[in-house]
Short mmCIF file of N, CA and C in Angstrom, two decimals:
data_model
loop_
_atom_site.label_atom_id
_atom_site.label_comp_id
_atom_site.label_asym_id
_atom_site.label_seq_id
_atom_site.Cartn_x
_atom_site.Cartn_y
_atom_site.Cartn_z
N UNK A 1 98.38 69.39 146.44
CA UNK A 1 98.59 68.48 145.15
C UNK A 1 97.51 68.63 143.98
N UNK A 2 96.30 68.31 144.40
CA UNK A 2 95.11 68.55 143.83
C UNK A 2 94.38 70.07 143.34
N UNK A 3 95.00 70.87 144.03
CA UNK A 3 95.35 72.25 143.49
C UNK A 3 95.73 72.45 142.62
N UNK A 4 97.15 72.10 142.61
CA UNK A 4 98.18 72.06 141.46
C UNK A 4 97.57 71.58 140.32
N UNK A 5 96.93 70.57 140.29
CA UNK A 5 96.41 69.73 139.12
C UNK A 5 95.07 70.58 138.23
N UNK A 6 94.80 71.19 139.74
CA UNK A 6 93.59 71.90 139.07
C UNK A 6 93.83 73.01 138.30
N UNK A 7 94.84 73.79 138.80
CA UNK A 7 95.54 75.02 138.13
C UNK A 7 95.90 74.66 136.74
N UNK A 8 96.74 73.60 136.79
CA UNK A 8 97.05 73.18 135.34
C UNK A 8 95.91 72.97 134.49
N UNK A 9 94.98 72.41 135.13
CA UNK A 9 94.33 72.16 133.92
C UNK A 9 93.38 73.46 133.52
N UNK A 10 92.93 74.44 134.58
CA UNK A 10 92.59 75.34 134.23
C UNK A 10 93.31 76.44 133.16
N UNK A 11 94.65 76.58 133.36
CA UNK A 11 95.52 76.74 132.61
C UNK A 11 95.20 76.50 130.69
N UNK A 12 95.47 74.85 130.91
CA UNK A 12 94.88 74.55 129.68
C UNK A 12 93.56 74.68 128.83
N UNK A 13 92.57 74.78 129.94
CA UNK A 13 91.36 75.19 129.23
C UNK A 13 91.33 76.47 128.43
N UNK A 14 92.04 77.55 129.33
CA UNK A 14 91.93 78.97 128.90
C UNK A 14 93.10 78.99 127.32
N UNK A 15 94.18 78.30 127.95
CA UNK A 15 95.02 78.13 126.42
C UNK A 15 94.39 77.66 125.50
N UNK A 16 93.29 76.62 125.46
CA UNK A 16 92.66 75.91 124.19
C UNK A 16 91.61 76.80 124.03
N UNK A 17 90.98 77.45 124.97
CA UNK A 17 89.81 78.67 124.42
C UNK A 17 90.42 80.12 123.81
N UNK A 18 91.67 80.26 124.10
CA UNK A 18 92.48 81.63 123.42
C UNK A 18 92.70 80.88 122.07
N UNK A 19 93.39 79.64 121.63
CA UNK A 19 93.56 78.96 120.62
C UNK A 19 92.13 79.03 119.67
N UNK A 20 91.10 78.48 119.96
CA UNK A 20 89.77 78.48 119.37
C UNK A 20 89.58 79.83 118.53
N UNK A 21 89.62 80.76 119.96
CA UNK A 21 89.11 82.17 119.37
C UNK A 21 89.83 82.54 118.01
N UNK A 22 91.44 82.20 118.32
CA UNK A 22 92.27 82.64 117.42
C UNK A 22 92.02 82.11 116.00
N UNK A 23 91.94 80.81 116.15
CA UNK A 23 91.48 80.28 114.78
C UNK A 23 90.36 80.67 114.22
N UNK A 24 89.39 81.15 114.74
CA UNK A 24 87.76 80.73 114.18
C UNK A 24 88.43 82.86 113.83
N UNK A 25 89.21 83.67 114.47
CA UNK A 25 89.25 84.72 113.87
C UNK A 25 90.00 84.94 112.57
N UNK A 26 91.14 83.89 112.23
CA UNK A 26 91.94 83.91 111.16
C UNK A 26 91.06 83.18 109.90
N UNK A 27 90.07 82.08 110.29
CA UNK A 27 88.90 81.23 109.53
C UNK A 27 88.15 82.59 108.78
N UNK A 28 87.53 83.68 109.47
CA UNK A 28 87.08 84.75 109.35
C UNK A 28 87.46 85.65 108.55
N UNK A 29 88.57 85.90 108.68
CA UNK A 29 89.52 86.63 107.58
C UNK A 29 89.74 86.12 106.37
N UNK A 30 90.06 85.02 106.44
CA UNK A 30 90.19 84.05 105.31
C UNK A 30 88.92 83.94 104.03
N UNK A 31 87.85 83.96 105.26
CA UNK A 31 86.85 83.66 104.13
C UNK A 31 86.17 85.05 103.64
N UNK A 32 86.70 85.97 104.60
CA UNK A 32 85.99 87.40 104.05
C UNK A 32 86.63 87.82 102.93
N UNK A 33 88.01 87.35 102.58
CA UNK A 33 88.42 87.75 101.02
C UNK A 33 89.57 88.71 100.98
N UNK A 34 89.74 89.03 102.65
CA UNK A 34 90.70 90.07 102.82
C UNK A 34 91.90 89.84 102.24
N UNK A 35 92.23 88.54 102.94
CA UNK A 35 93.70 88.20 102.60
C UNK A 35 94.37 87.94 100.97
N UNK A 36 93.11 87.91 99.76
CA UNK A 36 93.20 87.55 98.66
C UNK A 36 93.16 89.08 98.10
N UNK A 37 92.39 90.24 98.95
CA UNK A 37 92.51 91.28 98.47
C UNK A 37 93.73 91.70 98.43
N UNK A 38 94.55 91.56 99.82
CA UNK A 38 95.92 91.98 100.12
C UNK A 38 96.60 91.53 99.24
N UNK A 39 96.79 90.14 98.65
CA UNK A 39 97.88 89.50 97.70
C UNK A 39 97.63 90.09 96.53
N UNK A 40 96.38 90.49 96.06
CA UNK A 40 96.44 91.06 94.58
C UNK A 40 97.04 92.66 94.58
N UNK A 41 96.62 93.02 95.86
CA UNK A 41 97.04 94.46 95.92
C UNK A 41 98.79 94.52 96.01
N UNK A 42 99.02 93.76 96.65
CA UNK A 42 100.81 93.13 96.81
C UNK A 42 101.19 93.01 95.22
N UNK A 43 100.60 92.11 94.89
CA UNK A 43 101.33 91.60 93.42
C UNK A 43 101.29 92.55 92.35
N UNK A 44 99.97 93.32 92.51
CA UNK A 44 99.83 94.70 91.42
C UNK A 44 101.25 95.56 91.59
N UNK A 45 101.37 95.77 93.05
CA UNK A 45 102.84 96.97 93.23
C UNK A 45 103.47 96.11 92.26
N UNK A 46 104.08 94.95 92.85
CA UNK A 46 105.29 94.34 92.63
C UNK A 46 105.44 94.36 90.75
N UNK A 47 104.07 93.93 89.93
CA UNK A 47 104.02 94.15 88.82
C UNK A 47 104.58 95.82 88.16
N UNK A 48 104.08 96.87 89.06
CA UNK A 48 104.08 98.27 88.81
C UNK A 48 105.87 98.31 88.89
N UNK A 49 106.21 97.99 89.94
CA UNK A 49 107.73 98.44 90.50
C UNK A 49 108.69 97.23 89.19
N UNK A 50 108.15 96.31 88.76
CA UNK A 50 108.85 95.64 87.53
C UNK A 50 108.72 96.21 86.20
N UNK A 51 107.77 96.74 85.82
CA UNK A 51 107.49 97.57 84.75
C UNK A 51 108.29 98.60 84.66
N UNK A 52 108.40 99.39 85.93
CA UNK A 52 109.39 100.79 86.16
C UNK A 52 110.99 100.31 86.03
N UNK A 53 111.02 98.93 86.27
CA UNK A 53 112.58 98.73 86.29
C UNK A 53 112.74 98.31 84.82
N UNK A 54 112.13 97.32 84.04
CA UNK A 54 112.19 97.35 82.91
C UNK A 54 112.18 98.64 82.16
N UNK A 55 111.70 99.87 82.25
CA UNK A 55 111.27 100.87 81.24
C UNK A 55 113.03 101.46 81.24
N UNK A 56 113.09 101.65 82.85
CA UNK A 56 114.69 102.14 83.16
C UNK A 56 116.26 101.76 82.64
N UNK A 57 115.64 99.91 82.43
CA UNK A 57 116.57 99.56 81.59
C UNK A 57 117.02 99.85 80.22
N UNK A 58 115.96 99.83 79.80
CA UNK A 58 115.66 100.15 78.53
C UNK A 58 115.98 101.73 78.30
N UNK A 59 115.61 102.25 78.89
CA UNK A 59 116.50 103.96 79.02
C UNK A 59 117.77 103.65 78.99
N UNK A 60 118.40 102.84 79.74
CA UNK A 60 119.76 102.88 80.12
C UNK A 60 120.46 102.22 78.90
N UNK A 61 119.69 101.20 78.29
CA UNK A 61 120.41 100.82 77.03
C UNK A 61 120.69 101.44 75.88
N UNK A 62 119.40 102.33 75.88
CA UNK A 62 119.42 103.47 74.98
C UNK A 62 120.28 104.47 74.51
N UNK A 63 120.53 104.76 75.82
CA UNK A 63 121.44 105.89 76.29
C UNK A 63 122.80 105.44 75.95
N UNK A 64 123.18 104.13 76.43
CA UNK A 64 124.44 103.26 76.09
C UNK A 64 124.65 103.69 74.54
N UNK A 65 123.73 102.86 73.90
CA UNK A 65 124.13 102.53 72.72
C UNK A 65 124.10 103.92 71.95
N UNK A 66 123.56 105.15 72.01
CA UNK A 66 123.73 106.48 71.70
C UNK A 66 125.11 106.88 71.89
N UNK A 67 126.03 106.67 73.14
CA UNK A 67 127.02 107.19 73.21
C UNK A 67 128.15 106.30 73.02
N UNK A 68 127.63 105.04 72.90
CA UNK A 68 128.87 104.12 71.91
C UNK A 68 128.68 104.68 70.47
N UNK A 69 127.41 104.89 69.80
CA UNK A 69 127.32 105.56 68.34
C UNK A 69 128.21 107.00 68.10
N UNK A 70 128.26 107.67 68.83
CA UNK A 70 128.48 108.97 68.69
C UNK A 70 130.04 108.69 69.13
N UNK A 71 130.49 108.18 69.58
CA UNK A 71 132.03 108.01 70.00
C UNK A 71 132.66 107.26 68.64
N UNK A 72 131.86 105.87 68.15
CA UNK A 72 132.36 105.57 66.90
C UNK A 72 132.43 106.35 65.73
N UNK A 73 131.36 107.60 65.80
CA UNK A 73 131.01 108.78 64.77
C UNK A 73 132.24 109.54 64.85
N UNK A 74 132.95 109.88 66.29
CA UNK A 74 134.01 110.48 66.51
C UNK A 74 135.40 110.16 66.18
N UNK A 75 135.49 108.64 66.29
CA UNK A 75 136.64 108.34 65.52
C UNK A 75 136.66 107.83 64.28
N UNK A 76 135.57 108.07 63.48
CA UNK A 76 135.34 107.74 61.90
C UNK A 76 134.83 106.19 61.50
N UNK A 77 134.27 105.24 62.77
CA UNK A 77 133.89 104.22 62.09
C UNK A 77 132.41 104.32 61.70
N UNK A 78 132.08 103.65 61.12
CA UNK A 78 130.63 103.65 60.54
C UNK A 78 129.77 102.73 61.74
N UNK A 79 128.58 103.17 62.35
CA UNK A 79 127.97 102.61 63.21
C UNK A 79 126.96 101.84 62.41
N UNK A 80 126.62 100.39 62.91
CA UNK A 80 126.03 99.26 62.31
C UNK A 80 124.66 99.72 62.47
N UNK A 81 124.09 99.21 61.72
CA UNK A 81 122.42 99.34 61.64
C UNK A 81 121.78 98.72 62.57
N UNK A 82 120.76 99.54 63.44
CA UNK A 82 120.25 98.82 64.49
C UNK A 82 119.74 97.42 64.26
N UNK A 83 119.67 96.35 64.87
CA UNK A 83 119.49 95.02 64.89
C UNK A 83 120.35 94.28 63.67
N UNK A 84 121.47 94.94 63.16
CA UNK A 84 122.22 94.21 62.20
C UNK A 84 123.10 93.14 63.10
N UNK A 85 123.32 92.13 62.73
CA UNK A 85 124.10 91.31 63.41
C UNK A 85 125.58 91.43 63.70
N UNK A 86 126.04 91.32 64.79
CA UNK A 86 127.21 91.61 65.24
C UNK A 86 128.27 90.58 64.81
N UNK A 87 129.73 91.18 64.02
CA UNK A 87 130.56 90.15 63.84
C UNK A 87 130.87 89.43 64.95
N UNK A 88 130.73 88.03 64.52
CA UNK A 88 131.17 87.00 65.83
C UNK A 88 132.73 87.03 65.96
N UNK A 89 133.76 87.37 64.84
CA UNK A 89 134.79 87.28 65.04
C UNK A 89 135.80 86.20 64.71
N UNK A 90 135.26 85.19 64.11
CA UNK A 90 136.10 84.03 63.77
C UNK A 90 135.54 83.87 62.30
N UNK A 91 135.76 84.60 61.32
CA UNK A 91 135.80 84.69 60.08
C UNK A 91 134.70 83.82 59.40
N UNK A 92 133.77 83.27 59.87
CA UNK A 92 132.84 82.66 58.85
C UNK A 92 131.19 82.70 59.48
N UNK A 93 130.22 82.51 58.71
CA UNK A 93 129.19 82.38 59.10
C UNK A 93 128.69 80.85 59.14
N UNK A 94 127.73 80.74 60.25
CA UNK A 94 127.14 79.63 60.46
C UNK A 94 125.70 79.40 60.19
#
C-alpha cells in the first residue's frame, strides 16, 4: 500500500515537473517576440491575399461592364456614362 502511494506521488511530481518545464518554454517563446513576429507575418499574408482578391474582383467587374456595354451597342442601345445614376424604374426622383 505504501509502495502504491509512493508510486502515485512520484508520478505526480514528474507530471508537475514536466508541466513547469513546458510553462517555462512557452513563457520564453512569448517573451522572445517569436509569437508576435509570426502573427505579423500571417497577417501580412492575409492582407496580400485580400488585396489580390480585390484586384481580381475589380477586373471581373470591369470585364463584365465591357461585355454589357458591347452588347447594348450591338442592339442599338446607348450605354449610360460611367457613374450615371441608374434608372430606379418607378417614374420619379427622390
